[in-house]
XYZ file of C-alpha atoms in Angstrom:
536
model
C 74.800 96.405 104.688
C 75.751 102.414 105.282
C 79.132 107.615 106.580
C 79.441 109.819 109.536
C 80.869 107.732 111.909
C 81.249 110.151 114.552
C 80.005 108.653 117.979
C 76.182 109.746 118.625
C 75.363 111.332 121.797
C 73.790 108.899 124.410
C 71.357 111.504 125.256
C 69.949 112.502 121.919
C 69.332 111.403 118.498
C 72.103 110.634 115.995
C 72.348 112.749 112.791
C 69.752 112.087 110.037
C 72.809 111.547 107.603
C 74.320 108.821 110.042
C 70.762 107.233 110.299
C 70.314 106.760 106.583
C 73.752 105.829 105.716
C 74.539 103.282 108.386
C 71.707 100.964 107.014
C 73.734 100.319 103.952
C 77.473 100.597 104.826
C 78.114 98.302 107.722
C 81.083 96.176 107.233
C 81.577 95.155 106.397
C 79.719 94.476 106.937
C 82.414 92.568 105.761
C 79.052 94.443 105.672
C 78.432 95.176 107.243
C 77.242 98.135 103.215
C 73.769 98.383 104.011
C 73.082 97.556 105.981
C 75.185 99.701 106.914
C 76.636 99.141 107.899
C 77.260 98.327 106.472
C 79.954 96.782 106.056
C 79.597 94.725 102.881
C 82.289 92.018 101.707
C 82.215 91.439 97.850
C 85.358 90.746 95.889
C 86.705 93.298 93.325
C 89.442 91.068 92.085
C 90.076 90.981 88.562
C 90.955 87.543 88.770
C 87.772 86.195 90.379
C 84.669 86.897 92.542
C 82.069 85.846 94.880
C 78.561 85.054 94.261
C 77.282 83.515 90.913
C 79.164 82.885 87.857
C 77.473 82.020 84.563
C 79.272 80.307 81.450
C 77.672 80.430 78.188
C 80.445 79.667 76.043
C 83.757 81.846 75.067
C 83.719 85.230 76.447
C 83.537 87.942 74.032
C 83.899 91.632 73.920
C 80.935 93.921 73.000
C 77.598 95.055 74.141
C 76.269 97.248 76.827
C 74.774 95.725 80.057
C 71.507 97.375 81.327
C 70.774 97.140 84.974
C 67.627 97.802 86.785
C 68.292 98.996 90.421
C 65.503 99.540 92.984
C 67.689 101.543 95.769
C 68.629 105.005 94.598
C 67.656 108.535 95.457
C 68.504 112.326 94.543
C 71.217 112.474 97.345
C 73.184 109.838 95.716
C 77.047 110.874 95.640
C 79.798 109.268 93.920
C 82.093 110.039 96.980
C 83.132 106.496 97.999
C 83.087 107.353 101.577
C 79.455 108.548 101.615
C 77.717 106.458 99.160
C 74.044 106.032 100.180
C 72.352 103.565 97.939
C 72.740 100.304 95.956
C 72.829 102.595 92.889
C 75.643 104.644 93.886
C 77.593 101.529 95.338
C 77.395 99.889 91.840
C 78.605 103.061 90.031
C 81.581 103.457 92.732
C 82.597 99.948 92.365
C 82.879 100.073 88.752
C 84.748 103.232 88.493
C 87.383 103.012 91.420
C 89.368 100.327 93.026
C 90.262 99.658 96.739
C 93.458 98.677 98.121
C 92.243 95.075 98.909
C 89.363 93.056 98.444
C 87.964 89.950 100.446
C 87.338 86.650 99.128
C 84.491 84.130 99.942
C 86.469 83.257 103.093
C 86.896 86.908 104.092
C 90.592 86.777 103.484
C 92.092 89.872 102.074
C 93.202 89.792 98.354
C 95.462 92.085 96.545
C 93.817 94.947 94.438
C 95.648 98.257 94.044
C 97.771 97.145 97.118
C 99.782 94.207 95.634
C 101.112 92.930 98.973
C 101.279 94.062 102.659
C 102.920 92.828 105.888
C 102.417 93.581 109.548
C 104.892 93.478 112.190
C 104.802 90.835 115.054
C 102.465 92.797 117.216
C 100.242 94.048 114.395
C 100.905 97.748 115.383
C 102.532 98.718 111.916
C 101.460 97.869 108.471
C 103.660 98.247 105.349
C 101.611 98.338 101.894
C 103.221 97.919 98.583
C 101.130 99.381 95.912
C 100.581 98.132 92.333
C 102.898 99.966 89.896
C 101.973 101.115 86.273
C 98.267 101.786 87.441
C 96.802 104.804 85.484
C 93.834 106.997 86.548
C 91.182 107.486 83.769
C 92.905 110.778 82.762
C 96.100 109.113 82.229
C 98.100 110.169 85.245
C 100.042 107.642 87.354
C 98.551 106.168 90.559
C 100.956 106.667 93.336
C 101.165 106.653 97.181
C 100.222 110.323 97.334
C 96.744 109.208 96.162
C 96.424 106.723 98.903
C 97.687 109.026 101.556
C 95.130 111.582 100.423
C 92.472 109.169 100.541
C 93.430 107.939 104.073
C 93.538 111.658 105.318
C 89.810 111.825 104.049
C 88.973 108.638 105.913
C 90.317 109.894 109.122
C 88.852 113.435 108.957
C 85.362 113.297 110.689
C 84.246 116.309 108.546
C 84.166 114.372 105.397
C 82.013 111.801 106.941
C 83.547 108.684 105.618
C 81.770 105.403 106.387
C 85.328 103.910 107.176
C 86.252 106.390 110.015
C 84.805 104.347 112.669
C 86.648 101.302 111.785
C 90.134 103.146 111.337
C 90.235 106.032 113.515
C 90.351 104.022 116.903
C 93.646 102.616 115.531
C 95.155 105.299 113.191
C 95.676 109.105 113.064
C 97.290 110.950 110.164
C 100.488 111.414 111.980
C 100.699 107.456 111.738
C 100.832 107.455 108.030
C 103.751 107.885 105.814
C 105.013 107.517 102.311
C 108.455 106.289 102.033
C 108.276 106.081 98.106
C 105.512 106.332 95.441
C 104.594 102.784 95.859
C 104.788 102.346 99.470
C 102.628 103.381 102.425
C 103.383 102.577 106.146
C 100.591 102.845 108.800
C 101.859 102.853 112.365
C 98.919 102.134 114.675
C 97.897 103.435 117.950
C 97.031 99.924 119.202
C 96.947 96.526 117.357
C 94.705 95.605 114.550
C 95.613 92.260 113.079
C 92.471 92.287 110.571
C 93.193 95.811 109.278
C 93.365 94.694 105.630
C 90.162 92.470 105.801
C 88.457 95.495 107.323
C 89.505 97.616 104.371
C 88.727 94.926 102.010
C 85.370 94.372 103.035
C 84.145 97.993 103.272
C 82.694 99.584 100.141
C 83.908 103.077 101.501
C 87.663 101.851 101.050
C 87.917 102.689 97.292
C 90.818 105.057 96.651
C 90.203 108.480 95.079
C 92.980 110.599 93.332
C 95.041 113.111 95.232
C 93.041 116.559 95.629
C 89.925 115.520 94.215
C 86.719 117.335 96.210
C 84.221 117.369 93.459
C 82.199 114.111 93.276
C 79.370 115.430 91.209
C 80.314 113.027 88.253
C 81.834 115.909 86.076
C 85.289 114.946 84.933
C 85.453 112.213 87.845
C 88.229 109.653 87.520
C 89.107 106.435 88.947
C 91.266 103.489 88.304
C 88.583 100.943 87.902
C 87.468 98.985 84.748
C 84.835 101.357 83.759
C 84.801 105.213 82.850
C 81.879 107.228 84.055
C 80.109 109.019 81.192
C 76.887 110.078 82.716
C 75.521 110.595 86.377
C 71.886 111.519 87.272
C 71.491 111.105 91.094
C 68.510 108.900 91.806
C 67.918 108.297 88.259
C 70.867 106.310 86.718
C 74.313 106.397 85.292
C 76.239 105.282 82.367
C 79.882 104.147 81.987
C 82.202 102.763 79.179
C 85.058 100.148 79.227
C 88.429 101.423 80.531
C 90.776 99.895 77.832
C 93.993 100.989 79.905
C 92.451 99.095 82.978
C 95.475 97.584 85.078
C 93.798 94.166 85.526
C 92.504 91.577 83.093
C 90.585 92.673 79.910
C 87.011 93.841 80.473
C 84.517 92.412 77.974
C 81.585 94.948 78.201
C 81.599 98.089 76.034
C 79.549 99.725 78.837
C 77.089 99.653 81.434
C 73.758 101.618 81.823
C 71.880 101.630 85.047
C 68.479 102.742 85.823
C 66.984 103.389 89.115
C 63.404 101.960 89.364
C 62.130 102.130 92.971
C 58.917 99.628 92.597
C 60.082 96.255 93.098
C 57.353 94.851 90.661
C 58.385 97.374 87.900
C 61.984 96.749 88.299
C 61.487 93.019 87.769
C 59.039 93.707 84.910
C 61.875 95.576 83.129
C 64.025 92.401 83.144
C 61.070 90.177 82.127
C 60.229 92.486 79.184
C 63.806 92.506 78.055
C 64.299 96.271 78.758
C 66.921 95.096 81.255
C 69.462 92.525 81.553
C 69.731 92.011 85.337
C 68.267 93.604 88.504
C 69.503 94.038 91.883
C 68.234 92.085 94.793
C 64.412 91.347 94.640
C 61.695 90.324 97.174
C 61.048 86.574 97.977
C 57.588 87.158 96.908
C 58.580 87.899 93.397
C 60.791 84.769 92.928
C 57.995 82.674 91.375
C 57.616 84.817 88.441
C 61.230 84.157 87.239
C 61.474 80.455 87.947
C 60.970 78.087 84.948
C 61.703 80.572 82.372
C 64.175 79.954 79.623
C 65.114 83.511 79.055
C 65.493 84.592 82.610
C 67.358 82.906 85.644
C 66.938 83.430 89.262
C 70.281 83.746 91.095
C 70.154 82.839 94.631
C 72.761 84.023 97.442
C 72.514 81.832 100.594
C 72.243 83.538 103.902
C 72.854 87.151 102.395
C 71.784 89.126 105.412
C 70.427 88.804 109.007
C 67.289 90.590 110.425
C 68.134 92.709 113.552
C 65.589 93.514 116.406
C 67.492 96.259 118.424
C 66.477 97.230 122.071
C 67.982 100.327 123.713
C 69.288 99.179 127.116
C 69.323 102.481 128.702
C 65.269 102.380 128.566
C 62.969 100.259 130.639
C 61.982 97.496 130.296
C 65.015 96.799 128.136
C 67.433 97.492 130.769
C 66.708 94.422 132.552
C 68.298 91.237 131.163
C 65.465 89.161 132.185
C 63.209 90.990 129.651
C 65.928 90.597 127.031
C 66.238 86.794 127.789
C 62.558 86.545 127.595
C 62.515 88.216 124.256
C 64.943 85.828 122.768
C 63.327 82.701 124.296
C 59.921 83.583 123.034
C 60.995 83.916 119.365
C 60.320 80.716 117.198
C 62.784 81.286 114.616
C 61.675 78.158 112.747
C 58.389 79.578 112.214
C 59.957 82.786 111.114
C 62.070 81.361 108.343
C 58.765 79.287 107.336
C 56.370 82.340 106.989
C 58.423 85.585 106.596
C 61.004 83.883 104.583
C 58.868 81.239 102.616
C 61.599 78.869 103.737
C 64.172 80.616 102.193
C 66.669 81.261 105.141
C 68.376 79.815 108.156
C 67.732 80.286 111.936
C 70.751 81.670 113.997
C 71.189 82.213 117.729
C 71.797 86.067 118.140
C 75.109 86.135 116.601
C 75.636 87.888 113.101
C 77.499 85.049 111.485
C 75.503 82.538 109.228
C 75.391 79.115 110.785
C 77.112 77.495 107.524
C 80.293 79.866 108.262
C 83.608 78.220 109.701
C 83.443 81.622 112.128
C 80.200 80.386 113.578
C 80.490 79.089 117.314
C 80.314 75.225 117.128
C 77.299 73.644 118.460
C 75.427 76.916 119.129
C 71.695 76.574 118.533
C 68.732 78.859 119.332
C 66.458 78.100 122.416
C 62.742 78.374 122.003
C 60.848 78.341 125.337
C 57.994 80.481 125.719
C 57.172 79.153 129.084
C 60.658 80.041 130.364
C 60.083 83.304 128.853
C 56.786 83.780 130.638
C 58.494 83.292 133.742
C 61.222 85.584 133.445
C 58.819 88.068 132.332
C 56.744 87.777 135.561
C 59.965 88.046 137.679
C 60.849 91.074 135.821
C 57.652 92.594 136.791
C 55.354 91.756 133.890
C 52.979 88.954 134.883
C 50.411 89.937 132.590
C 52.708 90.192 129.573
C 55.080 92.719 128.027
C 53.947 95.446 125.425
C 56.474 96.431 122.575
C 56.222 99.080 120.095
C 58.528 98.206 116.970
C 59.628 100.696 114.539
C 59.928 99.336 111.040
C 59.883 100.396 107.398
C 58.541 98.577 104.258
C 61.253 100.515 102.261
C 63.594 97.539 102.640
C 62.166 94.356 101.209
C 61.216 91.796 103.687
C 61.688 93.998 106.854
C 57.915 94.234 107.270
C 57.366 90.608 106.582
C 59.909 89.831 109.412
C 58.260 92.056 111.787
C 54.826 90.795 111.245
C 56.206 87.016 111.444
C 57.929 87.975 114.993
C 54.763 89.701 116.033
C 52.878 86.443 115.794
C 55.491 83.975 117.129
C 56.206 85.805 120.316
C 52.500 86.113 121.343
C 52.468 82.799 123.009
C 54.917 84.035 125.606
C 52.654 87.024 126.332
C 54.518 89.623 124.266
C 52.404 92.018 122.530
C 53.964 93.659 119.675
C 52.565 96.949 118.077
C 54.177 97.465 114.684
C 54.976 101.330 114.012
C 55.557 101.253 110.220
C 57.161 104.611 108.948
C 57.877 105.749 105.665
C 61.583 105.708 104.540
C 62.439 109.474 105.244
C 60.573 109.384 108.640
C 62.057 105.797 109.539
C 65.783 106.433 109.027
C 65.581 109.632 111.061
C 63.181 109.066 113.713
C 62.673 105.299 114.258
C 66.099 103.685 113.486
C 68.392 104.167 116.582
C 65.863 106.723 117.591
C 63.329 104.695 119.302
C 63.547 102.009 122.049
C 62.834 99.178 119.768
C 63.604 99.167 116.016
C 64.591 96.846 113.071
C 67.504 96.924 110.878
C 69.372 94.092 108.747
C 73.194 93.475 108.505
C 74.427 91.970 105.136
C 76.880 89.093 105.782
C 80.265 90.569 106.701
C 83.718 89.734 107.848
C 82.899 88.739 111.509
C 85.708 90.563 113.484
C 84.485 94.012 112.062
C 81.092 93.540 113.672
C 82.446 94.788 117.105
C 83.801 98.078 115.933
C 80.512 98.524 113.967
C 77.920 97.405 116.713
C 79.416 96.142 120.060
C 82.341 97.861 121.423
C 82.348 100.863 123.710
C 83.445 103.161 120.758
C 81.211 101.494 118.270
C 80.341 103.380 115.035
C 76.529 102.257 115.574
C 75.752 101.537 119.137
C 72.365 99.903 118.479
C 71.645 99.171 122.073
C 73.704 102.073 123.783
C 75.425 99.289 125.996
C 78.927 98.181 126.296
C 80.042 95.021 127.813
C 83.924 95.267 129.248
C 84.129 91.647 128.613
C 83.494 91.939 124.907
C 86.028 94.781 124.620
C 88.600 92.839 126.283
C 88.291 89.584 124.135
C 88.286 91.906 121.103
C 91.442 93.621 122.198
C 92.982 90.242 122.325
C 91.555 89.308 118.857
C 93.063 92.346 117.120
C 96.413 91.737 118.942
C 96.763 88.268 117.366
C 97.861 87.318 113.835
C 97.285 83.668 114.243
C 94.078 82.870 112.224
C 92.917 80.210 114.343
C 93.033 82.280 117.459
C 91.145 85.023 115.667
C 88.453 82.737 114.942
C 88.411 81.433 118.485
C 88.327 85.050 119.913
C 85.708 86.204 117.600
C 83.551 83.365 118.676
C 84.076 83.847 122.292
C 83.501 87.507 121.913
C 79.923 87.032 120.319
C 79.040 84.295 122.648
C 79.587 86.836 125.292
C 77.885 89.463 123.431
C 74.697 87.277 122.815
C 74.185 87.072 126.484
C 74.651 90.614 127.427
C 73.265 92.809 124.514
C 69.874 93.503 123.569
C 69.977 92.573 120.008
C 67.704 89.805 118.840
C 69.127 88.162 115.441
C 66.999 85.378 114.825
C 67.403 84.368 111.137
C 69.438 84.884 108.078
C 67.673 85.248 104.603
C 68.466 84.422 101.494
C 68.541 86.764 98.416
C 68.247 86.618 94.792
C 68.252 88.653 91.641
C 67.133 88.157 88.047
C 69.451 87.934 85.086
C 69.031 87.412 81.324
C 70.252 84.124 80.058
C 72.486 86.161 77.657
C 74.427 87.609 80.627
C 77.535 85.532 81.712
C 80.404 86.136 83.948
C 78.305 88.093 86.425
C 79.591 88.093 90.125
C 76.976 89.234 92.704
C 76.947 88.855 96.174
C 75.757 90.857 99.392
C 74.999 94.280 98.241
C 76.989 94.744 95.115
C 77.811 93.535 91.609
C 81.302 92.880 89.833
C 81.365 93.633 86.217
C 84.784 92.807 85.308
C 84.180 89.607 83.939
C 80.769 90.174 82.594
C 79.936 89.286 78.958
C 76.860 89.025 76.741
C 76.104 86.213 74.590
């Protein structure tokens, strides 16, 4: 759900920076932010949002919201393109704005861009910017700021998480600014989902022309809050921007504190020391349920668990083995045990089954006997041994790994779990071993191809490319017809699930804790929108 998008070598390890960041900024993941990729899809719209909304009377100004965040470290940065943690993401999304945001249906909606239009073949986009917007220092927001931001996106040296989604389609020579409120993008090849791609990516926030220092000193944005304090890995503070271009902001300010221990993070909320947390493990949910002073806010199908297999390496270079792994996975049992019932099975596509983008009638198949037969045909009549790299730094990952370890035993698959510490896992386990785990926060489905599946994918988890998938995606990006986009997305994922070594067995729900006095809070996927938040 994650910034250096330079394509890694197929003969060696990818850089530690890429390994660490790609778990959070996918998408987005749409999503996919962690994750990643993440690539996270969460609205920034001042007129609405996704996730939960509370109502406790008439909104009023005043008060400071205190939030306890589990995910933060000393390498945190306030450069939107290289944010690493949930803590940094919260800060970035409070002080900056993007050109566009995505709504609950993954449709791009205006933010700093008030409108846009593509030509007939989606090779040129004209973007009209909102006028009258001020930076926190009082200067005018113009197309020069957007040009500068895009130049950083396209420069691989900046390590922006959006580079891998944009550079295949655009170079700086294709960017022009006819006037102070217009940007024109002439693409190298069609991309009909460009604005959704930008709107769903946490790295797409716009920075001021010429800014190179993101240490937090004198940092300005156009967002609803102004940064007043920043301590990487510890926390941050911000106050209301009374000159915000959107609707009036209610909170006087925000104070975020990083509390890595999940139990301590929740205890801060239960004791009244914090008003809201970020996501908490399912095992802690019972501690909130039934209380009058706290609420458990659940987000359905927030993320999928990913089991990735390097298709350059035996035995995962044999499709019979990959098919056997998928057939051997009892997904219902995984939902029951690892997720305690708080999730949904899926059939190896990164789309939640309740989404309109999910292929109709697609259901996972569980057949351990057929899996055994395929393994025997592949040369493993006595079973298959797999060493799976995981970390417990991501809440729920180890539970999912242990559940999978148990459910595939009946097909003769013996899984050894190699549990690594966070610093070790993201540099020596993730994308560096033949079998590893990750997670993808729900994202705008078409962006998953550039993230994980295409020949030029930002994060080639399986080190495999299927020309049939690339062909379908090329056609997808060349059409502006929404129905056809959905149809081609489904066809491409159906093809990919047959050819790629990605086991995607379940989507898991997520939840966070909030005080009953917190209202108008929007939270979805990996981030929070405080624009409408107020305290009773």
